[in-house]
Short mmCIF file of C-alpha atoms in Angstrom, two decimals:
data_model
loop_
_atom_site.label_atom_id
_atom_site.label_comp_id
_atom_site.label_asym_id
_atom_site.label_seq_id
_atom_site.Cartn_x
_atom_site.Cartn_y
_atom_site.Cartn_z
CA MET Q 1133 -0.18 -0.52 0.37
CA ILE Q 1134 1.21 3.73 -1.05
CA ALA Q 1135 1.66 5.63 2.33
CA LYS Q 1136 -0.23 9.19 2.26
CA GLY Q 1137 1.17 11.68 3.09
CA GLN Q 1138 4.95 10.21 3.34
CA TYR Q 1139 7.95 9.06 1.18
CA ASN Q 1140 7.39 6.21 -0.91
CA ASP Q 1141 9.74 4.76 -3.93
CA LEU Q 1142 7.92 3.28 -6.56
CA ARG Q 1143 8.27 2.00 -10.01
CA ILE Q 1144 7.51 4.38 -12.99
CA ILE Q 1145 4.88 1.74 -15.11
CA LYS Q 1146 3.66 3.50 -17.79
CA LYS Q 1147 2.56 7.09 -19.93
CA THR Q 1148 -0.23 9.38 -20.61
CA GLU Q 1149 -1.19 12.69 -21.40
CA SER Q 1150 -0.51 14.57 -17.74
CA GLY Q 1151 2.30 12.55 -16.50
CA LEU Q 1152 3.41 9.12 -15.38
CA ILE Q 1153 1.67 6.45 -13.63
CA LEU Q 1154 3.17 4.84 -10.28
CA THR Q 1155 3.06 2.07 -7.91
CA GLU Q 1156 4.09 0.09 -5.53
CA GLY Q 1157 2.39 -3.72 -6.70
CA GLU Q 1158 -1.12 -2.99 -6.60
CA THR Q 1159 -2.49 0.80 -6.23
CA GLU Q 1160 -1.68 3.39 -8.71
CA VAL Q 1161 -0.66 6.94 -9.21
CA LEU Q 1162 0.13 9.50 -10.82
CA LEU Q 1163 3.91 11.57 -11.29
CA PRO Q 1164 2.31 15.07 -13.43
CA TYR Q 1165 5.43 15.81 -15.43
CA PHE Q 1166 6.09 19.37 -13.41
CA ASP Q 1167 7.39 17.19 -11.39
CA VAL Q 1168 9.28 14.06 -13.67
CA PRO Q 1169 13.34 13.98 -13.18
CA LYS Q 1170 15.36 14.34 -15.78
CA ASN Q 1171 15.80 11.14 -17.91
CA ALA Q 1172 13.04 8.77 -16.13
CA GLU Q 1173 12.14 6.15 -17.85
CA ILE Q 1174 9.75 3.10 -17.09
CA GLY Q 1175 11.50 0.51 -15.00
CA ASP Q 1176 13.07 2.54 -12.63
CA ASN Q 1177 11.76 3.59 -9.55
CA ILE Q 1178 11.67 6.69 -8.00
CA ASN Q 1179 11.71 8.62 -4.69
CA VAL Q 1180 8.29 10.07 -4.42
CA PHE Q 1181 6.27 11.91 -1.67
CA ALA Q 1182 1.67 11.02 -2.01
CA TYR Q 1183 -0.57 12.82 -0.49
CA VAL Q 1184 -5.16 12.66 -1.45
CA GLN Q 1185 -5.74 15.34 -3.01
CA LYS Q 1186 -9.04 18.10 -2.02
CA ASP Q 1187 -10.48 16.46 -4.35
CA GLY Q 1188 -9.67 12.77 -3.44
CA LYS Q 1189 -7.32 11.86 -5.99
CA LEU Q 1190 -3.31 10.47 -5.26
CA ILE Q 1191 -1.40 12.36 -6.25
CA ALA Q 1192 2.74 11.63 -6.13
CA THR Q 1193 5.48 15.07 -6.41
CA THR Q 1194 8.97 14.42 -6.33
CA LYS Q 1195 8.64 18.25 -4.23
CA LYS Q 1196 10.21 17.77 -0.97
CA PRO Q 1197 6.96 18.61 1.98
CA LEU Q 1198 8.74 20.55 4.82
CA ALA Q 1199 7.67 17.71 7.34
CA CYS Q 1200 5.57 14.33 7.21
CA VAL Q 1201 2.59 12.77 8.17
CA GLY Q 1202 4.28 11.80 12.46
CA ASP Q 1203 6.56 14.21 12.09
CA PHE Q 1204 6.15 17.51 14.51
CA ALA Q 1205 7.16 20.25 12.75
CA TYR Q 1206 7.26 24.47 13.13
CA LEU Q 1207 5.18 25.60 10.36
CA THR Q 1208 3.79 28.62 9.38
CA VAL Q 1209 0.13 30.21 9.18
CA VAL Q 1210 -1.18 31.81 5.31
CA ASP Q 1211 -4.55 31.67 5.31
CA ASP Q 1212 -7.78 31.16 7.86
CA ASN Q 1213 -11.08 31.67 8.42
CA GLY Q 1214 -14.16 30.87 10.23
CA ASP Q 1215 -12.84 26.32 9.51
CA GLY Q 1216 -9.90 26.35 10.10
CA ALA Q 1217 -5.99 27.73 8.97
CA PHE Q 1218 -4.27 26.41 6.56
CA MET Q 1219 0.19 26.60 7.30
CA ASP Q 1220 3.27 26.91 4.14
CA LEU Q 1221 4.31 22.89 3.90
CA GLY Q 1222 6.16 23.69 0.82
CA LEU Q 1223 4.54 21.79 -1.35
CA ASP Q 1224 1.33 22.79 -3.87
CA LYS Q 1225 -0.71 22.15 -1.64
CA ASP Q 1226 -1.50 23.88 2.49
CA ILE Q 1227 -1.28 21.91 4.89
CA PHE Q 1228 -5.07 22.37 6.93
CA VAL Q 1229 -6.05 23.10 10.15
CA PRO Q 1230 -9.61 22.30 11.51
CA SER Q 1231 -10.44 25.04 13.98
CA ARG Q 1232 -10.86 21.41 17.04
CA GLU Q 1233 -7.42 21.21 16.25
CA GLN Q 1234 -5.83 24.77 17.43
CA LYS Q 1235 -4.53 24.48 21.02
CA ARG Q 1236 -5.41 28.39 20.00
CA PRO Q 1237 -6.94 30.80 17.42
CA MET Q 1238 -3.89 30.27 14.91
CA PHE Q 1239 -4.09 33.52 12.07
CA LYS Q 1240 -2.12 34.35 8.83
CA GLY Q 1241 1.72 35.30 9.58
CA ASP Q 1242 1.41 32.95 13.00
CA SER Q 1243 4.02 29.72 13.25
CA HIS Q 1244 3.53 27.38 15.39
CA VAL Q 1245 4.75 23.92 16.49
CA VAL Q 1246 2.32 20.86 15.79
CA TYR Q 1247 1.62 17.20 14.39
CA LEU Q 1248 0.49 16.37 11.14
CA LEU Q 1249 -1.52 13.62 10.52
CA LEU Q 1250 -4.91 11.53 8.02
CA ASP Q 1251 -7.82 13.20 9.27
CA GLU Q 1252 -9.67 9.79 9.29
CA SER Q 1253 -13.09 10.71 7.51
CA ASN Q 1254 -10.81 11.37 3.62
CA ASP Q 1255 -6.94 10.05 4.52
CA ARG Q 1256 -5.62 14.07 3.64
CA MET Q 1257 -3.44 15.15 5.44
CA ILE Q 1258 -3.94 17.48 8.19
CA ALA Q 1259 -1.95 19.41 11.23
CA SER Q 1260 -2.82 20.03 15.19
CA SER Q 1261 -0.72 22.22 17.54
CA LYS Q 1262 -3.14 19.66 20.27
CA LEU Q 1263 0.49 17.66 20.73
CA LEU Q 1264 0.11 15.94 24.21
CA ASN Q 1265 -2.42 14.27 21.47
CA PHE Q 1266 0.23 12.37 20.26
CA VAL Q 1267 2.70 13.03 22.33
CA GLU Q 1268 3.95 9.52 24.25
CA VAL Q 1269 3.38 9.34 27.94
CA GLU Q 1270 3.70 5.80 28.26
CA GLU Q 1271 6.25 3.34 27.51
CA ILE Q 1272 9.21 6.27 27.47
CA ASN Q 1273 12.38 4.71 25.43
CA LEU Q 1274 14.40 7.19 27.33
CA GLU Q 1275 17.29 6.63 30.51
CA GLU Q 1276 18.73 9.74 32.39
CA GLY Q 1277 22.25 11.25 30.78
CA ASP Q 1278 20.94 10.20 26.46
CA GLU Q 1279 21.92 12.62 23.65
CA VAL Q 1280 17.97 13.56 22.81
CA SER Q 1281 17.66 16.09 20.07
CA LEU Q 1282 14.93 18.68 21.27
CA LEU Q 1283 11.95 21.23 19.04
CA VAL Q 1284 11.11 23.75 20.91
CA VAL Q 1285 7.58 24.36 20.83
CA ASP Q 1286 6.88 27.11 23.80
CA ARG Q 1287 7.28 28.96 26.48
CA SER Q 1288 5.73 28.07 30.19
CA ASP Q 1289 5.61 29.26 33.50
CA LEU Q 1290 8.14 27.41 33.91
CA GLY Q 1291 10.88 26.61 31.03
CA TYR Q 1292 10.26 25.42 27.32
CA ASN Q 1293 9.01 22.63 26.41
CA ALA Q 1294 9.55 21.11 23.90
CA ILE Q 1295 9.34 17.90 21.47
CA ILE Q 1296 12.21 15.01 22.06
CA ASP Q 1297 13.73 12.84 19.18
CA ASN Q 1298 10.28 13.44 17.55
CA LYS Q 1299 8.03 11.66 19.82
CA TYR Q 1300 7.84 12.33 23.10
CA ILE Q 1301 7.69 16.51 25.28
CA GLY Q 1302 9.98 17.89 27.90
CA LEU Q 1303 10.63 20.88 29.66
CA LEU Q 1304 14.27 23.15 29.59
CA TYR Q 1305 14.14 24.96 33.22
CA THR Q 1306 14.30 28.76 32.96
CA ASN Q 1307 16.37 29.05 35.65
CA GLU Q 1308 19.00 26.22 34.22
CA LEU Q 1309 18.96 28.29 30.90
CA PHE Q 1310 21.58 31.66 30.05
CA GLU Q 1311 19.90 32.25 26.61
CA LEU Q 1312 16.49 33.46 25.28
CA LEU Q 1313 15.22 29.56 23.75
CA ASN Q 1314 12.29 30.58 20.04
CA PRO Q 1315 9.78 28.25 19.62
CA GLY Q 1316 10.76 26.54 16.19
CA GLU Q 1317 14.21 26.13 17.10
CA THR Q 1318 16.52 22.82 17.28
CA ARG Q 1319 18.89 21.81 20.30
CA LYS Q 1320 20.71 18.89 21.06
CA GLY Q 1321 19.67 18.47 24.59
CA TRP Q 1322 20.38 15.49 26.75
CA VAL Q 1323 17.65 13.62 29.41
CA LYS Q 1324 17.70 14.86 32.68
CA LYS Q 1325 15.29 12.94 35.01
CA ILE Q 1326 12.87 11.56 33.91
CA ARG Q 1327 10.37 11.05 36.60
CA VAL Q 1328 7.57 8.59 37.52
CA GLU Q 1329 3.91 10.40 36.06
CA GLY Q 1330 6.23 10.19 33.07
CA LYS Q 1331 7.36 14.38 32.92
CA ILE Q 1332 10.93 14.16 31.24
CA ASP Q 1333 13.07 17.21 32.63
CA LEU Q 1334 15.94 18.52 29.88
CA SER Q 1335 19.25 20.02 29.42
CA LEU Q 1336 21.14 21.93 26.92
CA GLN Q 1337 24.52 20.59 29.17
CA THR Q 1338 25.74 17.07 28.36
CA MET Q 1339 25.01 15.11 31.75
CA GLY Q 1340 27.98 12.83 34.11
CA TYR Q 1341 31.78 12.61 34.23
CA GLY Q 1342 32.19 12.57 30.33
CA HIS Q 1343 30.52 16.27 30.26
CA ILE Q 1344 32.76 17.09 33.13
CA LEU Q 1345 36.48 15.61 31.13
CA ASP Q 1346 35.05 17.38 28.36
CA ASN Q 1347 34.75 21.35 29.75
CA LYS Q 1348 38.21 19.86 31.37
CA ASP Q 1349 40.58 20.45 29.06
CA SER Q 1350 38.05 22.97 27.57
CA ILE Q 1351 38.97 25.04 30.68
CA LEU Q 1352 42.36 24.10 30.19
CA GLU Q 1353 43.24 25.44 26.48
CA GLU Q 1354 41.58 28.79 26.79
CA LEU Q 1355 43.89 29.29 29.85
CA LYS Q 1356 46.84 28.61 27.50
CA TYR Q 1357 45.54 30.89 25.11
CA SER Q 1358 44.69 33.27 27.16
CA GLY Q 1359 48.21 33.29 28.62
CA GLY Q 1360 47.89 31.32 32.23
CA THR Q 1361 44.60 33.62 33.43
CA ILE Q 1362 41.09 33.71 33.25
CA GLY Q 1363 39.01 36.19 34.69
CA LEU Q 1364 36.24 33.61 36.19
CA GLY Q 1365 36.39 32.53 39.77
CA ASP Q 1366 34.10 31.21 42.35
CA LYS Q 1367 32.04 34.50 42.46
CA SER Q 1368 31.82 35.41 38.41
CA SER Q 1369 28.36 35.50 37.31
CA PRO Q 1370 26.31 32.18 35.47
CA GLU Q 1371 25.70 34.45 33.19
CA GLU Q 1372 29.49 35.26 32.89
CA ILE Q 1373 29.99 31.77 32.49
CA TYR Q 1374 28.02 30.66 30.17
CA SER Q 1375 29.20 33.14 28.36
CA ARG Q 1376 32.21 32.13 28.31
CA PHE Q 1377 32.56 28.57 28.21
CA LYS Q 1378 28.19 27.89 27.37
CA ILE Q 1379 27.96 25.92 31.16
CA SER Q 1380 26.37 26.55 33.91
CA LYS Q 1381 27.94 27.70 37.13
CA ASN Q 1382 27.51 25.00 39.07
CA ALA Q 1383 29.30 22.12 36.55
CA PHE Q 1384 31.80 25.03 35.69
CA LYS Q 1385 33.21 25.17 39.69
CA LYS Q 1386 33.24 20.86 39.81
CA VAL Q 1387 35.32 21.79 36.67
CA ILE Q 1388 37.57 24.30 38.53
CA GLY Q 1389 37.33 22.15 41.17
CA GLY Q 1390 39.13 18.89 40.35
CA LEU Q 1391 41.39 20.41 38.51
CA TYR Q 1392 42.96 22.83 41.86
CA LYS Q 1393 42.45 18.96 43.72
CA ASP Q 1394 45.35 18.17 40.53
CA ARG Q 1395 46.82 21.44 41.28
CA ILE Q 1396 46.69 22.39 38.36
CA ILE Q 1397 45.25 25.71 38.30
CA ALA Q 1398 45.51 28.32 41.63
CA ILE Q 1399 41.32 29.47 42.21
CA SER Q 1400 40.06 33.31 43.11
CA ASP Q 1401 36.87 34.92 43.59
CA TYR Q 1402 37.30 36.69 39.81
CA GLU Q 1403 40.04 34.60 39.05
CA ILE Q 1404 41.56 30.79 37.45
CA LYS Q 1405 44.89 31.03 37.40
CA ILE Q 1406 47.43 27.76 35.80
CA LEU Q 1407 50.33 26.87 37.74
CA VAL Q 1408 54.05 27.02 36.72
CA ASP Q 1409 54.30 23.67 36.83
CA HIS Q 1410 52.00 22.75 33.90
CA GLU Q 1411 52.31 26.09 31.48
CA ALA Q 1412 53.93 24.69 29.23
CA GLU Q 1413 51.99 21.49 28.88
#
């Protein structure tokens, strides 16, 4: 069966006045000539995106949509009416967001993170901004410390909600961030904690001992590059530390504490300095 709202590898079986006819062995779909790649011949296999048009007919295209069915994506509203909104999907066809699927009203020019799905009544693609209906909350195949991909959704009272690996939802806490994030922004992140109720706490910084080792090397390199002294210490502000090393003050203190115990650096309130014996290493 041809997967609607997805990419499909299909075989060219014949040519018509309108375009090429493709099939996976059971269903046939038209690829209009304006989308046909050069040198495509009968018998070739071709990768296309298939979707149902407004008239109910299945159509194929070689254009690349911004997202597929089953994806969370940050899309822009190009039109709105009393029934819903239309968002740019990067195709000739915009994707419809019915009013019933809008977490809050959508208007032309707005951008939102939405989930793409098939309308059960007609197999046409639609989108929804009611994301909690589509994230996995029971079987979470993640562990604390895992590196994940994040799609920032919106800001809440505690921080920023983010889609994790196109499957789960979690929270980046404001008091652990040192920069503003924007909806639609993609980031690399780490799982900080998985709570009993299935809620996931996230971090933009690596977790565990490996993180300390990586930052230890970075700070030593920066010390050597800066002539052996850096104007940051125990009492420096979190913002100053993050601006220089992109790590939290807590992580910074752990790293310089380890370097101090190893007798590699000296620490003062607003400065760290490499010891003479290690300057040439």
